[in-house]
Amino acid sequence: SQYTRTCRLDVEKRQSVLYVLGTTLKASLNRSAPPKTKYFSVKCTDNVQYIISPLLQTTSYLSPVPLMDNSVLLITMKEASVHENDNKLSVWYYDADKTVLDKAVLHLTGVDISLDVDADRDGFVEKNNPNKNTWKWGPHGHGAILLVNCDAESLYKKRPDHERNIKRRMSSDVKDMSPMVLRTKGPAKLPEGYKLVLHICQSDGEKIRVFISSGKRDKNIHTDMDHYPLVLYSASLSKEIPYLGNDEIKFYVEGVKFPDKDFDGLIHINLSLLEPISEGIPETPIFTDAVVFRVAPWIMTPNTLRPVEVFVCSTKDNYKFLKGMKSLVESSGYKLKICHEYMNRGDRWMQDELEFGYIDSPHHGFPVVLDSPRDQQLDDFPYDVLLGPDFGYVTREPKRKDVSSLDSFGNLEVSPPVTVNGKHYPLGRIIIGVAFPTASKGRNMTKMVQDFLWAQTVQEPIALFSDWLEVGHVDEFMSFVPAKDRKGFRLLLASPDAGYKLFKNLQNDGHGDAKLFEDIPDEPTITVNEILADKILQDENNYSQSCIDWNRDVLKRELGLDDEDIIDLPVLFKLVEDGGQYRALAYYPDMVNMIVLGENLGIPKPFGPKVNGVCALEQEMVSLMGNLGLTCTFIDDFTSYHKLMGEVHCGSNVRRSPFDFKWWNMEM
Amino acid sequence: SQYTRTCRLDVEKRQSVLYVLGTTLKASLNRSAPPKTKYFSVKCTDNVQYIISPLLQTTSYLSPVPLMDNSVLLITMKEASVHENDNKLSVWYYDADKTVLDKAVLHLTGVDISLDVDADRDGFVEKNNPNKNTWKWGPHGHGAILLVNCDAESLYKKRPDHERNIKRRMSSDVKDMSPMVLRTKGPAKLPEGYKLVLHICQSDGEKIRVFISSGKRDKNIHTDMDHYPLVLYSASLSKEIPYLGNDEIKFYVEGVKFPDKDFDGLIHINLSLLEPISEGIPETPIFTDAVVFRVAPWIMTPNTLRPVEVFVCSTKDNYKFLKGMKSLVESSGYKLKICHEYMNRGDRWMQDELEFGYIDSPHHGFPVVLDSPRDQQLDDFPYDVLLGPDFGYVTREPKRKDVSSLDSFGNLEVSPPVTVNGKHYPLGRIIIGVAFPTASKGRNMTKMVQDFLWAQTVQEPIALFSDWLEVGHVDEFMSFVPAKDRKGFRLLLASPDAGYKLFKNLQNDGHGDAKLFEDIPDEPTITVNEILADKILQDENNYSQSCIDWNRDVLKRELGLDDEDIIDLPVLFKLVEDGGQYRALAYYPDMVNMIVLGENLGIPKPFGPKVNGVCALEQEMVSLMGNLGLTCTFIDDFTSYHKLMGEVHCGSNVRRSPFDFKWWNMEM
Ligand SMILES: [Ca+2]
Ligand SMILES: [Ca+2]
Ligand SMILES: [Ca+2]
Ligand SMILES: [Ca+2]
């Protein structure tokens, strides 16, 4: 065994030693030998084993053997004691004539102590896993896992559980926590003055709380509240734990902080056995067992995962949109959840206020909403409506002045699983939009949220350039749809070039007089010929295309995509001036800004030029998506969303099933 | 080459493209093809190369070949251009009859751009090292190195250079910085509107500064000040850099922050080529080159390294000590530097106020003093006396209330190089003293200094238990001395057991009446018999031995030591009460608290019991050290240090030569 403890032999006083199974006691024979000692011998009870180092040419130490300067005794025990001091080892010292000079006696009590966790990640707390105090990624890895207890068990005065300062917890709450077990074996009591202490370091005190099972559960008490008292937290970093002999004590560990810039997610819990010295002198730890946990990261869910619920806002003016969405969602077999006006207070951008994700561990998992620092009128929705039992909540709150339009979560997406130059991302990669790093000024996603996203580590983020857009969200130029072939998905990109190509073909085929926006009341129409004749618009779209191409190159590199994995959608942009800067907006409803529900796509109705009564843009879209086996439903969002600078995706949000792949099986 | 950029072909407007050598331009042939296109052909100038993807069954694209949906053109250039647009590629489009429909023309200008650093660590900036943007430890590693410019070039209004806010630097200062070179090749000017921009991210802006060489040095100007203007720092994260055609521009990079809890030491510098779009629209980066630096860690020097200077304080009452030290240091061939009373203001604890270390890089290195947060009367010495040209200064300043006696640097030591379970520590391991983690209260080295020490990473710290001592410093019970055999050193430990053994042997040999402290005026003497009869003192020493044994076990485990690597020195302790806690002090001068100068040891004179006029403690010491070829000089520090709770080591400090081993060659 690795853990060796030096102990003293003393000829003047019999010594009592508490021995922990699996460790080794080491005693210098020479240090305690009386003057003139030349020989020594050793005797011990059956349960005790010893080795003399250096080894002598002898089969037995029962009769006197020569004492050397560096003679050392290594002592172990086979089993835990039944009674205190039920084992003994004695060393006899002799002079040159082999006359006894004195003897040193060790009375030994053996105890077995193990602090246990689910280090093999099968949902059960095994006994004394040799890897319990290290953490390793991958299917052959090990190390226990902790959830941030960020759901709310009770809806009365609702708060995330990990933010409650109550010192006892109910049983419905400990199931969100990781079990930890102290197993002991030995005499009914520890020798006088010895103590078991559970302890954590100060920085871990801010990251976890440990609760203890009261053990003796009274079946007759109708409520199970008050049965799990708090033992370790930031203001109490160490706690004496009763030693119960041959028994076990169950603990529950709660995470209170997600991995972040200043926290790699790992925390350690230690159990020490303390030896008393005397009044006023601190006890000495003579054995320490340690376990490690990693706090589960927050994980995002890409468009390729199965939808569970779809959320939209109801406003005074979006009846047509709601009707289209309801029909699409219900015919796809999912549930549409409507956030009503008393809650949304007129804010229709359901995509932007929150991002759905989840946390997971071998024993439990649940969805967690990340609340955006955007904080407009929808601000209360994630906390007031979503947070609840087994539905967690997390947010990052930067200073107001640091928040921009790029902090809305239409600017936070995630790719399907990819492999890039041999590196696997089985949970995909997070995608955010920022300003060019070279830009002297520019809007950015706030550092506080970016730091949080990076610190989750399992979906390594990619930064795209989205500041060229007036609204500045990546969902204005990209989306992912499922596909049965290739990598299991396609990247859809808005493409002004594809738009111009489609319009030129229409002109070429004699449809130059076809009109856009024909069926929209009060909206001026414009013909294909007029669009193609507008050289300024062409320049603006060349610029937009170059911005998208820059992002296209980054996405290809960072997601390991080929051109064949990308589909260009015919979308035009126009530039608008805003404080001296020109930025882009969709010219007609931006078809890439869609909602993806399995094989059914809800796409902003583009109101493009018609050929034989059929919208050429819709037709192109139906053809491109049809090749992938996907069905397009066009939803009229023109007045209620497009004119307000957003589309279908901006106005909706989808909670999806977690990945089948378990995050701790990633190779990092 | 890895870096591929999408570019547009346009049949309506000739396109000018700036190409960067080593990259690839990629253009969709289909996107720009006029309606009805069925065939295409490609022509280009000699310096241009292209590939069509997917590859067609043809040897030449000079005559029309069929256009496919996914036809893509991959363009590279062999050499930099001499003039703008001196190269050309054109794509001709044909209809089904192979009649020309239109053509798209690309005018190409090739430039070669490389941001270079000393990534191979040979002291010279090589050209375009393929590994320049990653950092790898070890002798086969790569990645450039940065020094924190923490020395002070000028003694006038002295400040560490990296804390000066002046925007220009002199040439003596840039030699502390890492050179970085921008090498360019191409036409004399970039095409209209293109720009080179050097940029860093916000968090790196707090960690480095970049200066530029003015280039045209005038030999007639007698001072070389003002020649290195500041270009990048926290308030200016990006800067346009002139493009000079076939030329190079030299930069100098200064570190301003040591690795710490929130900084892993790596920083990135980027150079981007920006393409103009039009007024009011941010330029698009079309090429980015990046380099990485690691900030050199602060490194401590163990007792086994060659001394350079020895520092002590002169006080009203320490003449005898000074005389002893001067004689030892000078006869050992080193220089004794005395800090006089006007500077030390009566504070004699030279060991405690500062720790000597150094920083190193392939181009330069210098000593750096770590100033302790102890901040007693010696506080000004490190800054006022030591800081200077090529002598750096660093400190960490926690809140006053967080500072305890454990923050004195007698509680901060470093081991010689060790190998532990196959893991090499070629620079040794830092050793600090703390309270037991299980202690409900207790003194500790402040977290701020501990965080700094851990963050240096190359001398992974070991925490010992030193809070059992009244003063609480690890140098009260341990030291390292050089040895020619085994691991190249021995660990010396104070040992009450060894002390008692020696005293018992004396008693046994009839010297029980021999007196301690005989030659000290006004100090009561005590006999060996009296010491051995004091059962309370025996208990206190048993406790002290158990504390040392606990540390002994940790040191054996963490330094990979055998018992044969450790020498027990006969030292007794006594306990004193301090605010309800009992803590230990040396009973007689603590011989382990020594100064090590090569093979010469300066040891507190123990004033032990004499046998035939010879001090038995000195004799034991001479014998133990003599076995290692080391010479003992006993220095009388009884009145001026020992009675004030310190000894020789506490009252001195040694600046030593750096390791021959270069820290970046560590395998991490
Ligand atoms: Ca298990
Ligand atoms: Ca809960
Ligand atoms: Ca080099
Ligand atoms: Ca300098």
Coordinates of N, CA and C in Angstrom, one line a residue, chain A residues 2-13 15 26 30-36 54 70 72 197 199-200 202-203 207 238 261-262 272 274-275 277 279-286 421 436-440 447 465 468 495 497-498 501 504-505 508-509 535 538-539 541-543 545-547 549-550 552-553 556-557 563-564 568 575 580-582, chain B residues 2-13 15 26 30-36 54 70 72 197 199-200 202-203 207 238 261-262 272 274-275 277 279-286 421 436-440 447 465 468 495 497-498 501 504-505 508-509 535 538-539 541-543 545-547 549-550 552-553 556-557 563-564 568 575 580-582:
Chain A
Q2 N 0.3 2.3 -0.5 CA 1.1 3.5 -0.8 C 1.3 4.4 0.5
Y3 N 0.3 4.4 1.4 CA 0.3 5.3 2.4 C 1.0 4.8 3.7
T4 N 2.2 5.4 3.9 CA 3.0 4.9 5.0 C 3.1 6.0 6.1
R5 N 2.9 5.6 7.4 CA 3.0 6.5 8.4 C 4.1 6.1 9.4
T6 N 4.8 7.1 9.8 CA 5.9 6.9 10.8 C 5.3 6.8 12.2
C7 N 5.6 5.8 12.9 CA 5.2 5.8 14.3 C 6.4 5.5 15.2
R8 N 6.2 5.9 16.5 CA 7.3 5.8 17.4 C 7.2 4.6 18.3
L9 N 8.4 4.0 18.5 CA 8.5 2.9 19.5 C 9.1 3.6 20.7
D10 N 8.6 3.1 21.9 CA 9.1 3.8 23.1 C 9.3 2.7 24.2
V11 N 10.5 2.7 24.7 CA 10.7 1.6 25.8 C 10.2 2.1 27.1
E12 N 9.9 3.4 27.3 CA 9.5 3.8 28.6 C 8.0 3.7 28.8
K13 N 7.2 3.8 27.7 CA 5.8 3.9 27.9 C 5.2 3.0 26.8
Q15 N 2.9 2.0 24.0 CA 2.2 2.9 23.0 C 1.0 2.2 22.4
K26 N 5.4 2.6 10.0 CA 6.9 2.4 9.9 C 7.5 3.0 11.1
N30 N 16.1 1.7 15.6 CA 17.3 2.3 16.2 C 17.0 3.5 17.1
R31 N 16.0 4.3 16.6 CA 15.7 5.6 17.3 C 15.4 5.4 18.7
S32 N 14.6 4.3 19.0 CA 14.1 4.1 20.4 C 15.0 3.1 21.1
A33 N 16.0 2.5 20.5 CA 16.8 1.5 21.2 C 17.5 2.2 22.4
P34 N 17.6 1.5 23.5 CA 18.4 2.0 24.6 C 19.8 2.0 24.3
P35 N 20.6 2.8 25.0 CA 22.1 2.8 24.7 C 22.6 1.4 24.9
K36 N 23.6 1.0 24.2 CA 24.3 -0.3 24.2 C 23.5 -1.4 23.5
P54 N 16.6 -3.1 6.4 CA 16.8 -4.0 5.4 C 16.6 -5.5 5.8
N70 N 20.1 1.5 10.3 CA 19.0 1.9 9.5 C 17.9 0.8 9.6
V72 N 14.5 -0.8 10.1 CA 13.2 -0.2 10.2 C 12.1 -1.3 10.2
V197 N -13.1 13.3 10.6 CA -13.5 14.7 10.2 C -13.6 14.7 8.7
H199 N -13.8 17.1 5.5 CA -13.3 18.5 5.3 C -13.1 18.8 3.8
I200 N -13.3 20.1 3.5 CA -13.0 20.5 2.1 C -12.2 21.8 2.2
Q202 N -11.2 25.8 1.2 CA -12.0 27.0 1.2 C -12.6 27.2 -0.2
S203 N -11.8 27.1 -1.3 CA -12.3 27.4 -2.6 C -13.4 26.4 -3.0
K207 N -18.3 26.0 -3.8 CA -18.8 25.2 -5.0 C -19.7 24.0 -4.7
S238 N -15.1 22.1 7.8 CA -14.8 20.7 8.3 C -15.8 20.4 9.4
K261 N -14.9 30.5 -15.8 CA -13.5 30.9 -16.0 C -12.6 30.6 -14.8
D262 N -13.1 30.8 -13.6 CA -12.2 30.6 -12.4 C -12.5 29.2 -11.7
S272 N -10.6 12.7 7.2 CA -9.4 12.4 7.9 C -9.7 11.8 9.3
L274 N -8.3 11.8 12.9 CA -7.4 12.6 13.8 C -7.0 11.9 15.0
E275 N -5.7 12.1 15.4 CA -5.2 11.5 16.6 C -5.0 12.6 17.6
I277 N -3.5 14.6 20.8 CA -2.2 14.7 21.4 C -2.4 15.1 22.8
E279 N -4.5 18.5 25.4 CA -5.2 19.7 25.5 C -4.5 20.9 24.8
G280 N -5.2 21.7 24.1 CA -4.6 22.9 23.5 C -3.7 22.7 22.3
I281 N -3.6 21.4 21.9 CA -2.7 21.1 20.8 C -3.6 20.5 19.7
P282 N -3.5 21.0 18.5 CA -4.4 20.5 17.4 C -4.1 19.0 17.2
E283 N -5.2 18.3 16.9 CA -5.1 16.8 16.6 C -4.3 16.7 15.3
T284 N -3.6 15.6 15.2 CA -2.8 15.3 14.0 C -3.6 14.4 13.1
P285 N -3.7 14.7 11.8 CA -4.4 13.7 10.9 C -3.4 12.5 10.6
I286 N -3.9 11.3 10.9 CA -3.0 10.2 10.7 C -3.4 9.4 9.5
N421 N -10.6 16.9 -38.2 CA -9.2 16.5 -38.3 C -9.0 15.4 -37.2
F436 N -15.4 41.3 -35.5 CA -14.1 40.9 -35.9 C -13.1 41.3 -34.8
P437 N -12.1 40.5 -34.5 CA -11.1 40.8 -33.5 C -10.3 42.1 -33.9
T438 N -10.3 42.4 -35.2 CA -9.5 43.5 -35.6 C -10.3 44.8 -35.5
A439 N -11.6 44.7 -35.3 CA -12.5 45.9 -35.3 C -12.1 46.8 -34.1
S440 N -11.9 48.1 -34.4 CA -11.5 49.0 -33.3 C -12.7 49.2 -32.4
K447 N -18.4 39.1 -22.3 CA -17.3 38.2 -21.9 C -17.8 37.2 -20.8
F465 N -18.5 35.8 -37.1 CA -18.6 37.2 -37.3 C -20.0 37.5 -37.6
W468 N -21.7 42.2 -38.5 CA -22.0 42.9 -39.8 C -23.5 43.0 -40.0
S495 N -27.5 33.0 -48.8 CA -26.5 33.3 -49.9 C -27.1 34.3 -50.8
D497 N -25.5 35.5 -53.4 CA -25.1 35.0 -54.7 C -26.2 34.0 -55.2
A498 N -26.6 33.1 -54.4 CA -27.7 32.2 -54.8 C -29.0 32.9 -55.1
K501 N -28.5 34.6 -58.4 CA -28.5 33.6 -59.5 C -29.9 33.2 -59.8
K504 N -31.6 36.1 -61.7 CA -31.1 36.2 -63.1 C -31.7 35.2 -63.9
N505 N -31.8 34.0 -63.4 CA -32.5 32.9 -64.1 C -33.9 33.2 -64.5
N508 N -33.9 35.8 -67.2 CA -33.5 35.1 -68.4 C -34.6 34.3 -69.0
D509 N -35.4 33.7 -68.1 CA -36.6 32.9 -68.5 C -37.8 33.8 -68.8
K535 N -27.8 48.7 -58.7 CA -26.4 48.4 -58.5 C -26.0 48.6 -57.0
Q538 N -26.8 45.5 -55.3 CA -25.9 44.4 -55.7 C -24.6 44.6 -54.8
D539 N -24.1 45.8 -54.7 CA -22.9 46.0 -53.9 C -23.1 45.6 -52.4
N541 N -25.1 43.4 -51.3 CA -25.2 41.9 -51.3 C -23.8 41.3 -51.5
N542 N -23.0 41.9 -52.4 CA -21.6 41.4 -52.5 C -20.9 41.5 -51.1
Y543 N -21.1 42.6 -50.4 CA -20.6 42.7 -49.1 C -21.1 41.6 -48.1
Q545 N -22.4 38.8 -48.9 CA -21.9 37.5 -49.3 C -20.5 37.3 -48.8
S546 N -19.7 38.4 -48.9 CA -18.3 38.2 -48.4 C -18.2 38.0 -46.9
C547 N -19.1 38.6 -46.2 CA -19.2 38.3 -44.7 C -19.6 36.9 -44.4
D549 N -19.3 34.4 -46.5 CA -18.2 33.6 -47.0 C -17.1 33.4 -46.0
W550 N -16.8 34.5 -45.3 CA -15.8 34.5 -44.2 C -16.2 33.5 -43.1
R552 N -18.4 31.1 -43.6 CA -18.4 29.8 -44.2 C -17.1 29.1 -44.1
D553 N -16.0 29.9 -44.4 CA -14.7 29.3 -44.3 C -14.4 28.9 -42.8
K556 N -16.4 25.7 -42.1 CA -15.8 24.5 -42.7 C -14.6 24.0 -42.0
R557 N -13.8 25.0 -41.6 CA -12.5 24.6 -40.8 C -12.9 24.1 -39.5
D563 N -17.8 21.3 -49.0 CA -18.8 22.1 -49.7 C -20.1 21.4 -49.8
E564 N -20.0 20.0 -49.9 CA -21.2 19.2 -50.1 C -22.0 19.2 -48.9
D568 N -26.6 26.5 -50.0 CA -26.8 27.9 -50.1 C -28.3 28.2 -50.3
L575 N -28.4 47.0 -46.7 CA -27.7 47.7 -45.6 C -28.5 48.8 -45.0
G580 N -23.7 55.8 -38.0 CA -22.5 55.9 -38.8 C -22.0 54.6 -39.3
Q581 N -22.5 53.5 -38.9 CA -22.1 52.2 -39.3 C -23.2 51.6 -40.2
Y582 N -22.8 50.9 -41.3 CA -23.8 50.3 -42.1 C -23.9 48.8 -41.8
Chain B
Q2 N -3.4 24.9 -45.2 CA -4.6 24.7 -44.4 C -5.6 25.8 -44.7
Y3 N -5.1 27.1 -44.9 CA -6.0 28.2 -44.9 C -6.7 28.5 -46.2
T4 N -8.0 28.2 -46.3 CA -8.7 28.4 -47.5 C -9.7 29.5 -47.4
R5 N -9.7 30.4 -48.4 CA -10.6 31.5 -48.4 C -11.6 31.5 -49.6
T6 N -12.8 31.6 -49.3 CA -13.8 31.7 -50.4 C -13.7 33.0 -51.1
C7 N -13.6 33.0 -52.5 CA -13.7 34.3 -53.2 C -14.7 34.2 -54.3
R8 N -15.2 35.3 -54.7 CA -16.3 35.4 -55.6 C -15.8 35.6 -57.1
L9 N -16.4 34.8 -58.0 CA -16.2 35.1 -59.4 C -17.3 36.0 -59.9
D10 N -17.1 36.9 -60.8 CA -18.2 37.8 -61.2 C -18.1 38.1 -62.7
V11 N -19.1 37.8 -63.4 CA -19.0 38.0 -64.8 C -19.3 39.5 -65.2
E12 N -19.8 40.2 -64.2 CA -20.2 41.6 -64.6 C -19.1 42.6 -64.3
K13 N -18.2 42.3 -63.3 CA -17.2 43.2 -62.9 C -15.9 42.5 -62.8
Q15 N -12.8 41.3 -61.0 CA -12.5 41.3 -59.6 C -10.9 41.3 -59.4
K26 N -10.7 29.8 -53.0 CA -11.7 28.8 -53.5 C -12.9 29.5 -54.1
N30 N -20.1 27.5 -60.3 CA -21.5 27.5 -60.6 C -22.2 28.8 -60.1
R31 N -21.8 29.2 -58.9 CA -22.5 30.4 -58.3 C -22.5 31.6 -59.3
S32 N -21.4 31.8 -60.0 CA -21.3 33.0 -60.8 C -21.7 32.7 -62.3
A33 N -21.9 31.5 -62.6 CA -22.2 31.1 -64.1 C -23.5 31.8 -64.6
P34 N -23.4 32.4 -65.8 CA -24.7 33.0 -66.3 C -25.7 31.9 -66.5
P35 N -27.0 32.2 -66.6 CA -28.0 31.2 -66.9 C -27.7 30.5 -68.2
K36 N -28.0 29.3 -68.3 CA -27.8 28.4 -69.5 C -26.3 28.0 -69.7
P54 N -14.9 18.7 -58.4 CA -14.2 17.5 -58.5 C -13.4 17.4 -59.8
N70 N -21.4 21.3 -58.5 CA -20.5 21.5 -57.4 C -19.1 21.8 -57.9
V72 N -15.8 23.5 -58.4 CA -15.1 24.5 -57.5 C -13.7 24.7 -58.1
V197 N -3.0 44.7 -39.7 CA -3.3 45.1 -38.4 C -2.8 44.1 -37.4
H199 N -3.1 42.7 -33.7 CA -4.1 42.8 -32.6 C -4.0 41.6 -31.6
I200 N -4.5 41.9 -30.4 CA -4.6 41.0 -29.3 C -5.9 41.0 -28.7
Q202 N -8.7 41.2 -25.5 CA -8.7 42.0 -24.3 C -8.0 41.4 -23.1
S203 N -8.1 40.2 -22.9 CA -7.5 39.6 -21.7 C -6.0 39.6 -21.8
K207 N -1.8 41.6 -20.1 CA -0.6 40.7 -19.8 C 0.6 41.0 -20.6
S238 N -5.6 46.9 -31.0 CA -5.2 46.7 -32.3 C -4.6 47.9 -32.9
K261 N -3.3 32.5 -10.7 CA -4.5 31.7 -10.6 C -5.4 31.9 -11.9
D262 N -5.5 33.1 -12.3 CA -6.4 33.4 -13.4 C -5.6 33.6 -14.8
S272 N -3.5 40.5 -38.9 CA -4.5 40.3 -39.9 C -4.3 41.2 -41.1
L274 N -6.5 43.1 -43.7 CA -7.9 43.5 -43.9 C -8.2 44.0 -45.3
E275 N -9.4 43.5 -45.8 CA -9.8 43.9 -47.1 C -10.9 45.0 -47.0
I277 N -14.1 47.2 -47.8 CA -15.4 46.9 -48.5 C -15.9 48.3 -49.0
E279 N -17.1 52.6 -47.5 CA -17.3 53.6 -46.4 C -18.2 53.0 -45.3
G280 N -17.9 53.2 -44.1 CA -18.8 52.9 -43.0 C -19.0 51.4 -42.8
I281 N -18.3 50.6 -43.5 CA -18.4 49.1 -43.3 C -17.1 48.6 -42.8
P282 N -17.1 47.8 -41.7 CA -15.8 47.4 -41.2 C -15.1 46.5 -42.3
E283 N -13.7 46.6 -42.3 CA -12.9 45.8 -43.2 C -13.0 44.3 -42.8
T284 N -13.0 43.5 -43.7 CA -13.0 42.0 -43.5 C -11.6 41.5 -43.4
P285 N -11.3 40.7 -42.3 CA -9.9 40.1 -42.3 C -9.9 38.9 -43.3
I286 N -9.0 39.0 -44.2 CA -8.9 37.9 -45.2 C -7.8 36.9 -44.9
N421 N 8.2 8.6 -8.4 CA 7.4 7.6 -9.2 C 7.6 7.8 -10.7
F436 N -3.0 22.3 9.3 CA -3.6 21.1 8.9 C -5.0 21.5 8.2
P437 N -5.3 20.8 7.1 CA -6.6 21.1 6.5 C -7.8 20.8 7.4
T438 N -7.6 20.0 8.4 CA -8.7 19.6 9.3 C -8.8 20.6 10.4
A439 N -7.8 21.5 10.6 CA -7.9 22.4 11.7 C -9.0 23.4 11.6
S440 N -9.8 23.5 12.6 CA -11.0 24.5 12.5 C -10.4 25.9 12.5
K447 N -3.5 32.8 0.7 CA -3.9 32.2 -0.6 C -3.3 32.9 -1.8
F465 N 3.1 20.8 7.2 CA 2.3 21.2 8.4 C 3.3 22.0 9.2
W468 N 2.3 23.9 13.8 CA 2.5 23.4 15.1 C 3.7 24.2 15.8
S495 N 15.1 16.4 15.0 CA 14.6 15.1 15.5 C 14.7 15.1 17.1
D497 N 13.6 12.8 18.9 CA 14.0 11.4 19.3 C 15.5 11.3 19.2
A498 N 16.1 11.9 18.1 CA 17.6 11.8 18.0 C 18.2 12.6 19.1
K501 N 17.9 10.5 22.3 CA 18.9 9.3 22.2 C 20.3 9.8 22.5
K504 N 20.4 10.5 26.3 CA 20.4 9.2 27.0 C 21.8 8.5 27.0
N505 N 22.4 8.5 25.8 CA 23.7 8.0 25.7 C 24.7 8.7 26.5
N508 N 24.1 7.6 30.1 CA 24.6 6.2 30.2 C 26.1 6.2 30.3
D509 N 26.8 7.1 29.6 CA 28.2 7.1 29.6 C 28.8 7.9 30.7
K535 N 9.4 15.1 32.6 CA 8.5 14.3 31.8 C 7.6 15.1 30.9
Q538 N 9.5 15.8 27.8 CA 9.5 14.6 27.0 C 8.2 14.5 26.2
D539 N 7.0 14.8 26.9 CA 5.7 14.8 26.2 C 5.7 15.8 25.0
N541 N 8.1 16.9 23.4 CA 9.0 16.5 22.3 C 8.4 15.3 21.6
N542 N 7.7 14.4 22.3 CA 7.0 13.4 21.6 C 6.0 14.0 20.6
Y543 N 5.3 15.0 21.1 CA 4.4 15.7 20.1 C 5.1 16.3 19.0
Q545 N 8.0 15.5 17.7 CA 8.4 14.4 16.9 C 7.3 13.9 16.0
S546 N 6.1 13.8 16.5 CA 5.0 13.3 15.7 C 4.6 14.3 14.6
C547 N 4.7 15.6 14.9 CA 4.5 16.6 13.9 C 5.5 16.5 12.8
D549 N 7.4 13.8 12.1 CA 7.2 12.6 11.4 C 6.1 12.7 10.4
W550 N 5.0 13.4 10.7 CA 3.9 13.6 9.7 C 4.5 14.3 8.5
R552 N 7.7 14.3 7.6 CA 8.6 13.4 7.1 C 8.0 12.4 6.1
D553 N 6.8 11.9 6.5 CA 6.0 11.0 5.6 C 5.6 11.7 4.3
K556 N 8.8 12.3 2.1 CA 9.2 11.0 1.5 C 8.3 10.7 0.3
R557 N 7.0 10.9 0.5 CA 6.1 10.6 -0.6 C 6.2 11.6 -1.7
D563 N 14.5 6.4 3.5 CA 15.0 6.8 4.8 C 16.5 7.2 4.7
E564 N 17.2 6.5 3.8 CA 18.6 6.8 3.7 C 18.9 8.2 3.1
D568 N 18.5 12.6 10.6 CA 17.9 13.2 11.8 C 18.9 14.0 12.6
L575 N 7.1 23.6 24.2 CA 5.9 24.2 23.8 C 5.7 25.5 24.6
G580 N -4.2 30.4 24.0 CA -4.9 29.1 24.3 C -4.4 28.0 23.4
Q581 N -3.5 28.3 22.5 CA -2.9 27.2 21.7 C -1.4 27.0 22.2
Y582 N -1.0 25.7 22.2 CA 0.4 25.4 22.5 C 1.1 25.2 21.2

